[in-house]
PDB file of C-alpha atoms in Angstrom:
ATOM      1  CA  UNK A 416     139.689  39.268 126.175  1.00  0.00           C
ATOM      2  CA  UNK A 417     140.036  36.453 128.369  1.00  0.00           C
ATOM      3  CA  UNK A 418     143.186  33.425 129.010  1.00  0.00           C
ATOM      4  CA  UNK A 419     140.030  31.138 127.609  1.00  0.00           C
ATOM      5  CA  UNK A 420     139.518  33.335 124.578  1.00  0.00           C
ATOM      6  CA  UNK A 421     143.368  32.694 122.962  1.00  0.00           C
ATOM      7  CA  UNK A 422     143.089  29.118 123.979  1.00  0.00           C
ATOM      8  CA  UNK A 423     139.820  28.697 122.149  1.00  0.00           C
ATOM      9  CA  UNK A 424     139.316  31.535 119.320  1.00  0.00           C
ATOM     10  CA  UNK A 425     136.321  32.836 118.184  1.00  0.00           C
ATOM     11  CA  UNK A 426     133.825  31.292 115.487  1.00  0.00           C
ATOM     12  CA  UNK A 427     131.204  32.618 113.359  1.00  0.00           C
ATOM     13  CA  UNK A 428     127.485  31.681 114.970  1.00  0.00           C
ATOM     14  CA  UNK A 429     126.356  31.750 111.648  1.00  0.00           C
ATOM     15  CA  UNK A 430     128.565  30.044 109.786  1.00  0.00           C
ATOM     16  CA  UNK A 431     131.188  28.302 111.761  1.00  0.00           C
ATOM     17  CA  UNK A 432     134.115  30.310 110.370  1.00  0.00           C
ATOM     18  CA  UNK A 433     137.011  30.939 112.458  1.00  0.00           C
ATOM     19  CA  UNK A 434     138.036  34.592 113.389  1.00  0.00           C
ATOM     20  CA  UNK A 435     135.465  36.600 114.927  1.00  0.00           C
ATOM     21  CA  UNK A 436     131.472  36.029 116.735  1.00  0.00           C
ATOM     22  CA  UNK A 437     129.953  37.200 113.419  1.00  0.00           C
ATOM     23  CA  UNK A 438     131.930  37.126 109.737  1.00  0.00           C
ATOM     24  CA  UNK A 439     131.408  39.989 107.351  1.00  0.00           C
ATOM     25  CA  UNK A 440     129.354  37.389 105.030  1.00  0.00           C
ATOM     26  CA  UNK A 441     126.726  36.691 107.767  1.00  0.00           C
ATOM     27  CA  UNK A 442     126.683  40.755 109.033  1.00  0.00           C
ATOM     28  CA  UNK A 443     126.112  40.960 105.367  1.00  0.00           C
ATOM     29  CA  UNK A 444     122.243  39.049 105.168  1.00  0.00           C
ATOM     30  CA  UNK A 445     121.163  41.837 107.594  1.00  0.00           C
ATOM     31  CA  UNK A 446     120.111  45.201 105.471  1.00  0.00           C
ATOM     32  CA  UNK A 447     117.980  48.461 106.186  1.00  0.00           C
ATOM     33  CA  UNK A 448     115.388  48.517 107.757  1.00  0.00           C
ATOM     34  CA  UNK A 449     112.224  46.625 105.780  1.00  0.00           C
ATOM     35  CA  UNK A 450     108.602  47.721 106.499  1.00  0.00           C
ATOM     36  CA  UNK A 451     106.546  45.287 107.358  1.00  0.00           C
ATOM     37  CA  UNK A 452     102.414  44.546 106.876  1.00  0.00           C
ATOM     38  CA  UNK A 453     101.470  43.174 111.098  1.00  0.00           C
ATOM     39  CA  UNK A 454      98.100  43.433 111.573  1.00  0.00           C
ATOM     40  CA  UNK A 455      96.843  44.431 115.183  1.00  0.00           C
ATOM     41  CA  UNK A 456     100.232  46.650 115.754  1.00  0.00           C
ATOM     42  CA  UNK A 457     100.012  50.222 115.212  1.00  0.00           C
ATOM     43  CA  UNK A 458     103.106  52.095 115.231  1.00  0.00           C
ATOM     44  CA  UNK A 459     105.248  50.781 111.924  1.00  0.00           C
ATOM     45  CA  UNK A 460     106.981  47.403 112.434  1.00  0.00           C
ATOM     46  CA  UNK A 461     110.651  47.390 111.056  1.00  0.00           C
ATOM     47  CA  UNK A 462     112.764  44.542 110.415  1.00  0.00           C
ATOM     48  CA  UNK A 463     116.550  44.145 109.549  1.00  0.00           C
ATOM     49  CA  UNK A 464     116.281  40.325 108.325  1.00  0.00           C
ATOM     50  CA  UNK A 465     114.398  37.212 107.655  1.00  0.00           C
ATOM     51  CA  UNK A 466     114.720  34.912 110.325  1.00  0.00           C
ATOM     52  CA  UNK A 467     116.592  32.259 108.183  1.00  0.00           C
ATOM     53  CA  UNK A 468     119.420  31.138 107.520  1.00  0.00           C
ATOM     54  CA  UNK A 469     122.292  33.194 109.060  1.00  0.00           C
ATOM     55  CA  UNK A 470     120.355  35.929 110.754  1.00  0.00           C
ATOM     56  CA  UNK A 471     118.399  32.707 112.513  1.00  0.00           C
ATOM     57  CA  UNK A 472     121.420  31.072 113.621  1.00  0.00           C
ATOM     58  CA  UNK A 473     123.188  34.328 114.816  1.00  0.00           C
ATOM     59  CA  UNK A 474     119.882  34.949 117.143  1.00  0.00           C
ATOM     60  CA  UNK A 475     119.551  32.075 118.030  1.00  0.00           C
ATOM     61  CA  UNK A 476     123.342  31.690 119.283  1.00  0.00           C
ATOM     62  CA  UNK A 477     122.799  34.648 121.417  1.00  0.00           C
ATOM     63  CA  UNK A 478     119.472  34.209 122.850  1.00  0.00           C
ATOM     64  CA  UNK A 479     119.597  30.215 123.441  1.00  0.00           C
ATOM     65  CA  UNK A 480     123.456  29.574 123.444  1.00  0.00           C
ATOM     66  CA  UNK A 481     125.202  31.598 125.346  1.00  0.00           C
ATOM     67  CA  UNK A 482     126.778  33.754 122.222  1.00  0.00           C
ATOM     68  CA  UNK A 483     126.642  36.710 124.363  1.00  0.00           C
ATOM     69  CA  UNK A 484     130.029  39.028 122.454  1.00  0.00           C
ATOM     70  CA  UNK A 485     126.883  39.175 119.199  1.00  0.00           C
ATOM     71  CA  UNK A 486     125.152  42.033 121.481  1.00  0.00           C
ATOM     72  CA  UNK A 487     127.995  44.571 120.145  1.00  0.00           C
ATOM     73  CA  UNK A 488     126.669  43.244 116.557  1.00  0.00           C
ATOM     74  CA  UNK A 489     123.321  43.577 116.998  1.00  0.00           C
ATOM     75  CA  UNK A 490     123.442  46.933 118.705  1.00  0.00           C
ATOM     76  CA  UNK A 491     125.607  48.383 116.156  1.00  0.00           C
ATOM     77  CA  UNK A 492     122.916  47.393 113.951  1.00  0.00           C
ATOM     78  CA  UNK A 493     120.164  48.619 115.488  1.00  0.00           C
ATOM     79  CA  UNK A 494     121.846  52.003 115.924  1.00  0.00           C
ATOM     80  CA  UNK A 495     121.832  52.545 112.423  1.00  0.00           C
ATOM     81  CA  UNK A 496     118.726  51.358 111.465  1.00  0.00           C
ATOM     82  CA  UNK A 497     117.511  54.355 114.280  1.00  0.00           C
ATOM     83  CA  UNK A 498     118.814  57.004 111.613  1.00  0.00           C
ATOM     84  CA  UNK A 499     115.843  55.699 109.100  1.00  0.00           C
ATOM     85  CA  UNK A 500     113.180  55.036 111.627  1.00  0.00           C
ATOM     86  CA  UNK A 501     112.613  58.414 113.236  1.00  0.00           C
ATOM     87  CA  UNK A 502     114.383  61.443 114.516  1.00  0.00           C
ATOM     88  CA  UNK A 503     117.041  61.919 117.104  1.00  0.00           C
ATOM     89  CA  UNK A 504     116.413  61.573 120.396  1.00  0.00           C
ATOM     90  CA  UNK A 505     115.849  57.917 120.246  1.00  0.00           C
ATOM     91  CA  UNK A 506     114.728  55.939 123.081  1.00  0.00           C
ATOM     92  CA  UNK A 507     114.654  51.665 122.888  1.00  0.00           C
ATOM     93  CA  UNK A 508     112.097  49.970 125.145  1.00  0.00           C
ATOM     94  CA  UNK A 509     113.264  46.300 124.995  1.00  0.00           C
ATOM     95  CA  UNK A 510     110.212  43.876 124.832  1.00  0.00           C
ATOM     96  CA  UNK A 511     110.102  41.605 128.203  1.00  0.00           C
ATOM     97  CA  UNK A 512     111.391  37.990 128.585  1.00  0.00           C
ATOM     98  CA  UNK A 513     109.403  35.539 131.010  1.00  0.00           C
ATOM     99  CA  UNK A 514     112.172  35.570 133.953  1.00  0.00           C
ATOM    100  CA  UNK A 515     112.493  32.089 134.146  1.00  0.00           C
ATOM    101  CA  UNK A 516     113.932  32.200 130.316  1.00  0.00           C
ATOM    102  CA  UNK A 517     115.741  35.450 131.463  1.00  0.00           C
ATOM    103  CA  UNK A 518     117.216  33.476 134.661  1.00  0.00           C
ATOM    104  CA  UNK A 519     117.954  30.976 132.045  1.00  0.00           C
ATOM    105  CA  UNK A 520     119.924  33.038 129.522  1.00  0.00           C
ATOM    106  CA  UNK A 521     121.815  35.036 131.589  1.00  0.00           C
ATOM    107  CA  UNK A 522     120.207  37.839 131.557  1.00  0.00           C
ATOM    108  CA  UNK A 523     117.836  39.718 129.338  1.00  0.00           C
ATOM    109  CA  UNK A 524     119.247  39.165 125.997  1.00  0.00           C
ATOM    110  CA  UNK A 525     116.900  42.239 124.088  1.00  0.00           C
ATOM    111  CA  UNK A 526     117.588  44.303 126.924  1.00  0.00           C
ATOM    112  CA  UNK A 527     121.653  43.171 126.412  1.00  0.00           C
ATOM    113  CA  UNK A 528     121.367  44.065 122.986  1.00  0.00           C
ATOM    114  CA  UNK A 529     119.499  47.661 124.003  1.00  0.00           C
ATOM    115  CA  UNK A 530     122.549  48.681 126.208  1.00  0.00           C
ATOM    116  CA  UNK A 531     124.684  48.241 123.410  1.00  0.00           C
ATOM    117  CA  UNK A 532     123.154  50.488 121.352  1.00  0.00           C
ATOM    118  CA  UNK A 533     124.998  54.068 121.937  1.00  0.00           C
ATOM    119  CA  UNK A 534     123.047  56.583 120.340  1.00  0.00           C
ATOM    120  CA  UNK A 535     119.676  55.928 122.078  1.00  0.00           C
ATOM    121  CA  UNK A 536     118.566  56.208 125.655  1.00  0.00           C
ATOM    122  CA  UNK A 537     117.555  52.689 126.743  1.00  0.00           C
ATOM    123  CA  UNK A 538     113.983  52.367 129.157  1.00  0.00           C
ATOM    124  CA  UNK A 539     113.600  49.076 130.336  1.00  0.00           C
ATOM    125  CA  UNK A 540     110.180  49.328 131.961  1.00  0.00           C
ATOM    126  CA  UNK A 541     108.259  46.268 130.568  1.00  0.00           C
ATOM    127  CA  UNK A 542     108.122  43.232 132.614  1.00  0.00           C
ATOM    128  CA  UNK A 543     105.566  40.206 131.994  1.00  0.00           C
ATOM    129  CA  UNK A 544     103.716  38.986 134.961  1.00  0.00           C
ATOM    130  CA  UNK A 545     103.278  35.290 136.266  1.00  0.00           C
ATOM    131  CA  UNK A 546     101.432  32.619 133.900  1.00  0.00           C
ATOM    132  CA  UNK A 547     102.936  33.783 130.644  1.00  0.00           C
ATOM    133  CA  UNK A 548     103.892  30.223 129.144  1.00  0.00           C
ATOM    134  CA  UNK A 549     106.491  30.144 126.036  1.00  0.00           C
ATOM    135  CA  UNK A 550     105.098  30.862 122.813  1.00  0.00           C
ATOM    136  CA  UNK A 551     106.991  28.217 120.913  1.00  0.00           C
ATOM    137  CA  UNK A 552     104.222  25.908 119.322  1.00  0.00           C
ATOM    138  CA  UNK A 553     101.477  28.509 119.948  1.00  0.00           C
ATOM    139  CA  UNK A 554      99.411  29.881 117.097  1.00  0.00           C
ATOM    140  CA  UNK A 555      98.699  33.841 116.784  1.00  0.00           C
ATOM    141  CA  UNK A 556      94.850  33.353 118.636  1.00  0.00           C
ATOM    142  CA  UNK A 557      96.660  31.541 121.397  1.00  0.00           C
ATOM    143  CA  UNK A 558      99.743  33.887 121.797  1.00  0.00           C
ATOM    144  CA  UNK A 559      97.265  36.789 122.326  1.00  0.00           C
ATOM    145  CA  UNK A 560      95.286  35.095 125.121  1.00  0.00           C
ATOM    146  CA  UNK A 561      98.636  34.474 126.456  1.00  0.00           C
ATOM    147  CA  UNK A 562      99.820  37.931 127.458  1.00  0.00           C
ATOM    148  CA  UNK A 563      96.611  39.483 127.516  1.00  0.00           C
ATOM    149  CA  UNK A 564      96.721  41.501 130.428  1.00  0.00           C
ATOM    150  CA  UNK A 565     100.172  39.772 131.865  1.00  0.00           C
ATOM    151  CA  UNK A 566     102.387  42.588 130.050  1.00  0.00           C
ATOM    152  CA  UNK A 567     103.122  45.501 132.888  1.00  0.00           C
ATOM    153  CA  UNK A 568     104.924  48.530 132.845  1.00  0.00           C
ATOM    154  CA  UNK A 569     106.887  49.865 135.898  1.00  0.00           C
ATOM    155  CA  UNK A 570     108.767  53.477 135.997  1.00  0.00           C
ATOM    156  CA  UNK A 571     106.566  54.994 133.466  1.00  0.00           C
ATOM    157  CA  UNK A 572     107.471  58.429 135.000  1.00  0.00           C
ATOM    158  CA  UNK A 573     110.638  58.159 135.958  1.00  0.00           C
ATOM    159  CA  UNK A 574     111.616  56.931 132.572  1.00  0.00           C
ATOM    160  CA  UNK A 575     109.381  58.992 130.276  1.00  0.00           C
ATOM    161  CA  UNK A 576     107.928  62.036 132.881  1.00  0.00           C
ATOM    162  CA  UNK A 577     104.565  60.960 132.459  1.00  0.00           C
ATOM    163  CA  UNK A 578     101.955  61.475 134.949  1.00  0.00           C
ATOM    164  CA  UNK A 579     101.861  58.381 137.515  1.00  0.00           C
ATOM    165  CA  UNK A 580     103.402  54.934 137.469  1.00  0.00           C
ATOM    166  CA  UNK A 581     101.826  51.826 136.511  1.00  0.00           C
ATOM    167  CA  UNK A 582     102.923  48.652 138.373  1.00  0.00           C
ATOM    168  CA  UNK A 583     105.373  48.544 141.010  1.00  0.00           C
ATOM    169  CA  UNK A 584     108.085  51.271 140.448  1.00  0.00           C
ATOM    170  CA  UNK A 585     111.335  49.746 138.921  1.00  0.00           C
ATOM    171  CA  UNK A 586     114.592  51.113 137.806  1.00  0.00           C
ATOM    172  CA  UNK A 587     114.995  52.436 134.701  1.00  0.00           C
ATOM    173  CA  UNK A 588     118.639  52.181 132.893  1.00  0.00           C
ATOM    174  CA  UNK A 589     118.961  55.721 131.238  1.00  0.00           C
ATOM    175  CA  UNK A 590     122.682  56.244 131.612  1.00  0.00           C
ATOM    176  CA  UNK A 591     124.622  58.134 129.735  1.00  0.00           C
ATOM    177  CA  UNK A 592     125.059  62.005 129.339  1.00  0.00           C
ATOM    178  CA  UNK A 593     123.116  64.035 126.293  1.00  0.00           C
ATOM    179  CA  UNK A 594     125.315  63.113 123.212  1.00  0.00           C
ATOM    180  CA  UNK A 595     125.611  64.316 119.723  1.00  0.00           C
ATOM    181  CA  UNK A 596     125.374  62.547 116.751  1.00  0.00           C
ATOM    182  CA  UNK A 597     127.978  61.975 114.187  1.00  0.00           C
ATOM    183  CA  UNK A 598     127.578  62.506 109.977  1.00  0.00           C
ATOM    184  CA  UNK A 599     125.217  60.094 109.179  1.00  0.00           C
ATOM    185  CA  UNK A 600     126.769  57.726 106.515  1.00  0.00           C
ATOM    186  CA  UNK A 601     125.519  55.453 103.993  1.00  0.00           C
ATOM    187  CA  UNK A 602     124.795  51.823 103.725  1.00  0.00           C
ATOM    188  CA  UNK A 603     127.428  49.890 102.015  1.00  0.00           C
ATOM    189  CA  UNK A 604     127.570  46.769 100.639  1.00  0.00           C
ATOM    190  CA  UNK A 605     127.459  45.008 103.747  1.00  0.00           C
ATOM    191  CA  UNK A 606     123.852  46.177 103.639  1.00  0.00           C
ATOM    192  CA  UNK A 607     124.708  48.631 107.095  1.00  0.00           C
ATOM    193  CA  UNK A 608     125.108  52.015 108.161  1.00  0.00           C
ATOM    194  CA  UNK A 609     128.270  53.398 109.186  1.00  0.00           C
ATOM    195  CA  UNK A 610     128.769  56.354 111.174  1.00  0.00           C
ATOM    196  CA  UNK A 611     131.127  58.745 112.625  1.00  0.00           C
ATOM    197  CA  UNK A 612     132.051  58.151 116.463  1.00  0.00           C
ATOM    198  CA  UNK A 613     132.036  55.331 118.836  1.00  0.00           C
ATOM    199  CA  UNK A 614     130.494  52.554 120.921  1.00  0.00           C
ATOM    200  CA  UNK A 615     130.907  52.837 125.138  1.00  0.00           C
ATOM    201  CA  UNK A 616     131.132  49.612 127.260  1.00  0.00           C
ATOM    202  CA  UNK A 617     130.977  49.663 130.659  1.00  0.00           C
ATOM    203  CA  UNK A 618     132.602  52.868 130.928  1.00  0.00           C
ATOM    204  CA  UNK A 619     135.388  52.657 128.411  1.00  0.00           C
ATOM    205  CA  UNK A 620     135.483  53.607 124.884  1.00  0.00           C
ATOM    206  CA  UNK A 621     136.987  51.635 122.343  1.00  0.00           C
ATOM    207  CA  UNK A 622     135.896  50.531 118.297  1.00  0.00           C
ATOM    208  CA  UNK A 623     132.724  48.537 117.665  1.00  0.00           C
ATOM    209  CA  UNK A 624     132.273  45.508 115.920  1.00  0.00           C
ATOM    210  CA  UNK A 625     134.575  45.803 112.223  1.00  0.00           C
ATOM    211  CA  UNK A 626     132.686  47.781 109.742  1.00  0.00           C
ATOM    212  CA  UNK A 627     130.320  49.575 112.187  1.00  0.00           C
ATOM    213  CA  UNK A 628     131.017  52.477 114.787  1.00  0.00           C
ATOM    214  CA  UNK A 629     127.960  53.939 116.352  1.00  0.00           C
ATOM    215  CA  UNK A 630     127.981  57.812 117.996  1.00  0.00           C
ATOM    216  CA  UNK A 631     128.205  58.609 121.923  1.00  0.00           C
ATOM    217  CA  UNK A 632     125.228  57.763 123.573  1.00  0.00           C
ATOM    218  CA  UNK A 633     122.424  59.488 123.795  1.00  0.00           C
ATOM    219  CA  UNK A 634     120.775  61.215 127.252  1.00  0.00           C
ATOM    220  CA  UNK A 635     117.268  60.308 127.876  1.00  0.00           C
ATOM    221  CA  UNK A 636     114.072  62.292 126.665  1.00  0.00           C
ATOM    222  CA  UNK A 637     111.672  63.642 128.074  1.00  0.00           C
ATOM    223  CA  UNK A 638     107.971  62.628 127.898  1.00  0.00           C
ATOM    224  CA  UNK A 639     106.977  66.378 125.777  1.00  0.00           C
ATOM    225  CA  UNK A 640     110.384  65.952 123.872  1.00  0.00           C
ATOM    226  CA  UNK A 641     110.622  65.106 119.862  1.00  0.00           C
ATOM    227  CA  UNK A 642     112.471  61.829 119.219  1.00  0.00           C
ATOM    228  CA  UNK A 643     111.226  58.371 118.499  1.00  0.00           C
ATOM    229  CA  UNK A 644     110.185  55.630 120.836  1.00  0.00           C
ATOM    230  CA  UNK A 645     110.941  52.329 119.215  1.00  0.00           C
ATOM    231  CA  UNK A 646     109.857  49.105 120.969  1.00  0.00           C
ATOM    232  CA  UNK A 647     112.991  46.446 120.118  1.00  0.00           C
ATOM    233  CA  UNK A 648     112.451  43.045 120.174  1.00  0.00           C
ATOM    234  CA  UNK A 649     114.435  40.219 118.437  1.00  0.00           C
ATOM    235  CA  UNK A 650     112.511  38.542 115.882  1.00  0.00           C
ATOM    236  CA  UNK A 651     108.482  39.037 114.677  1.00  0.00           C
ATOM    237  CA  UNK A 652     106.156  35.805 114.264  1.00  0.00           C
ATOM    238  CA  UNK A 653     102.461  36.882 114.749  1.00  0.00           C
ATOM    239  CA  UNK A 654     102.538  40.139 116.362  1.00  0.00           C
ATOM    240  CA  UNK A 655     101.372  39.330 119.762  1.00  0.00           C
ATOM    241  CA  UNK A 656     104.133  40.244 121.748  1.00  0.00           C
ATOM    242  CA  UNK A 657     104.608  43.737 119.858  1.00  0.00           C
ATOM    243  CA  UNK A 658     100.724  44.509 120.354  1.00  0.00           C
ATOM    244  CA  UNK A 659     100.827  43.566 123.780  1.00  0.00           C
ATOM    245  CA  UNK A 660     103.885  45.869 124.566  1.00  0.00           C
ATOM    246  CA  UNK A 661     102.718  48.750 122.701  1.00  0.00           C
ATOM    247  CA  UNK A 662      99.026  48.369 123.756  1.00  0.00           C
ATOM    248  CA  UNK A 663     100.919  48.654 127.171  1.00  0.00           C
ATOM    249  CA  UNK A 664     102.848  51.292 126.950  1.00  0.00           C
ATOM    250  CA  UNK A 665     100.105  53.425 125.597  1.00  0.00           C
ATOM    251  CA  UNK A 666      98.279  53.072 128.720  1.00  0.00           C
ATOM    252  CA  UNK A 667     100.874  53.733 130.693  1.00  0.00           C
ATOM    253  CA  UNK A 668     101.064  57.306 128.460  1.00  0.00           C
ATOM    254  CA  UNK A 669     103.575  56.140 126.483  1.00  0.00           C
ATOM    255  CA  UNK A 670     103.408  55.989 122.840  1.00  0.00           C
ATOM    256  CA  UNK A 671     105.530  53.942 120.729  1.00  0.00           C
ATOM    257  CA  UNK A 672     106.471  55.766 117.590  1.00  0.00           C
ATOM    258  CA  UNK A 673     108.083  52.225 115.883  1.00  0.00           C
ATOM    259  CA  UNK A 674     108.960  48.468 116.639  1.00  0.00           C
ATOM    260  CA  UNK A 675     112.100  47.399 115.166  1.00  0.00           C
ATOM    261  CA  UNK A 676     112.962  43.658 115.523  1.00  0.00           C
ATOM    262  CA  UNK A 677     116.325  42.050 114.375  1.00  0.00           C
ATOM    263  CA  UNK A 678     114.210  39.493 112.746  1.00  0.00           C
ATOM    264  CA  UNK A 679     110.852  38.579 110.490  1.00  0.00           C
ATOM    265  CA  UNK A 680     109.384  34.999 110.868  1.00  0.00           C
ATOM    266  CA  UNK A 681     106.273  36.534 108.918  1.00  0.00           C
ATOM    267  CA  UNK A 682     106.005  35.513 105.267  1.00  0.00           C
ATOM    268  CA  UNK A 683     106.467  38.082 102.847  1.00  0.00           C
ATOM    269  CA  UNK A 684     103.412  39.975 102.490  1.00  0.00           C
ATOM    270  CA  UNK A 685     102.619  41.848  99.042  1.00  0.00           C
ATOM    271  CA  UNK A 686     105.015  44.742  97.720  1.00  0.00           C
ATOM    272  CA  UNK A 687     107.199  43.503 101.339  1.00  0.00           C
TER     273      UNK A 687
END
């Protein structure tokens, strides 16, 4: 906590109320993971939310307005969504920003929100290349043309052990000794997943966000080892950026086993 933080305390990005970066009330409109219908992706797309009312404003604080304490949030939340997704090891690939919009951020904000996440092993090796324009305002054909081809992967075998790299060879955040993983607990009405143990920043240990503690983090896996590869990205509109990255990865040798976004901008398909 910084002098700054007493002077000015903490509000709610979703609602405005005083107290803390995210109330229990907005923690509350994210649940378990939701399967959704997204044509042209492959592995099973996952989401946590719609992206309205204050799931959109929370995301939108932290990607676009500097609300940068929500990662703890949204990383305790993604590391219980892991338990219904797939078995343990668990390894997030975030999905790239353009590095201008990176640059502009402060960072990588779904690569922010990976590193939060304790349980998994955390392999950033997407990157987008040059000429990807913003995909605000573009419709699905358009957002397809746009990262067709422009979506590389660097430390492939560093990250994953598979044979050969693709791209220039980049550094791949796997820190973190091989963990284990507390009793799994139930979702409660908060519509989240507690679980026994706890969340490690930048070294230290200390209690996640109120209401949801995630287990020591887990060491990376190998490219023959069990677990589940989940692609992570924020929110979900047409599909373009998760078929891209996953399109990617496979020819890189890398299969995603899941996407799981924060986020669905998709309209409710049937039985969804």
């Amino acid at each position: 906590m910084t002098a700054l933080d007493l002077l000015v305390p903490a509000h709610c990005s979703g609602c405005g109320r005083a107290g803390t970066p995210c109330c229990a009330k907005c923690l509350d409109a994210f649940g378990p993971p939701r399967r959704l219908r997204v044509p042209g992706v492959a592995p099973p797309v996952w989401t946590l939310a719609p992206y309205s009312g204050a799931p959109r404003e929370l995301v939108l604080a932290f990607k676009e307005r500097g609300a940068h304490a929500l990662a703890a949030w949204f990383g305790a939340l993604v590391a219980a969504a892991l338990l219904s997704i797939g078995p343990p090891p668990w390894t997030l690939v975030p999905a790239p920003s353009r590095r201008s919009a990176a640059r502009d951020r402060g960072g990588d904000h779904v690569l922010r929100i990976a590193r939060e996440v304790e349980v998994a092993a955390v392999a950033p090796v997407l990157r987008l290349a040059a000429g990807v324009a913003d995909s605000v305002g573009l419709g699905p054909g358009a957002r397809r043309r746009n990262l067709e081809g422009r979506v590389e992967v660097h430390g492939a075998a560093e990250a994953f052990g598979v044979a050969g790299d693709f791209g220039t060879a980049g550094s791949v955040g796997m820190s973190g000794a091989a963990g284990t993983f507390g009793a799994a607990g139930t979702f409660g009405a908060a519509g989240t997943r507690e679980a026994a143990g706890t969340r490690e920043v930048a070294g230290t240990r200390g209690p996640g966000p109120p209401g949801i503690l995630a287990p020591p983090r887990a060491g990376p896996r190998s490219g023959g080892a069990a677990g589940t590869t989940v692609l992570l990205d924020d929110v979900v509109t047409t599909g373009a950026t998760a078929s891209a990255c996953v399109r990617a990865l496979r020819q890189a040798g890398v299969r995603a086993n899941a996407v799981l976004v924060l986020t669905s901008a998709r309209p409710p398909g049937p039985g969804e």
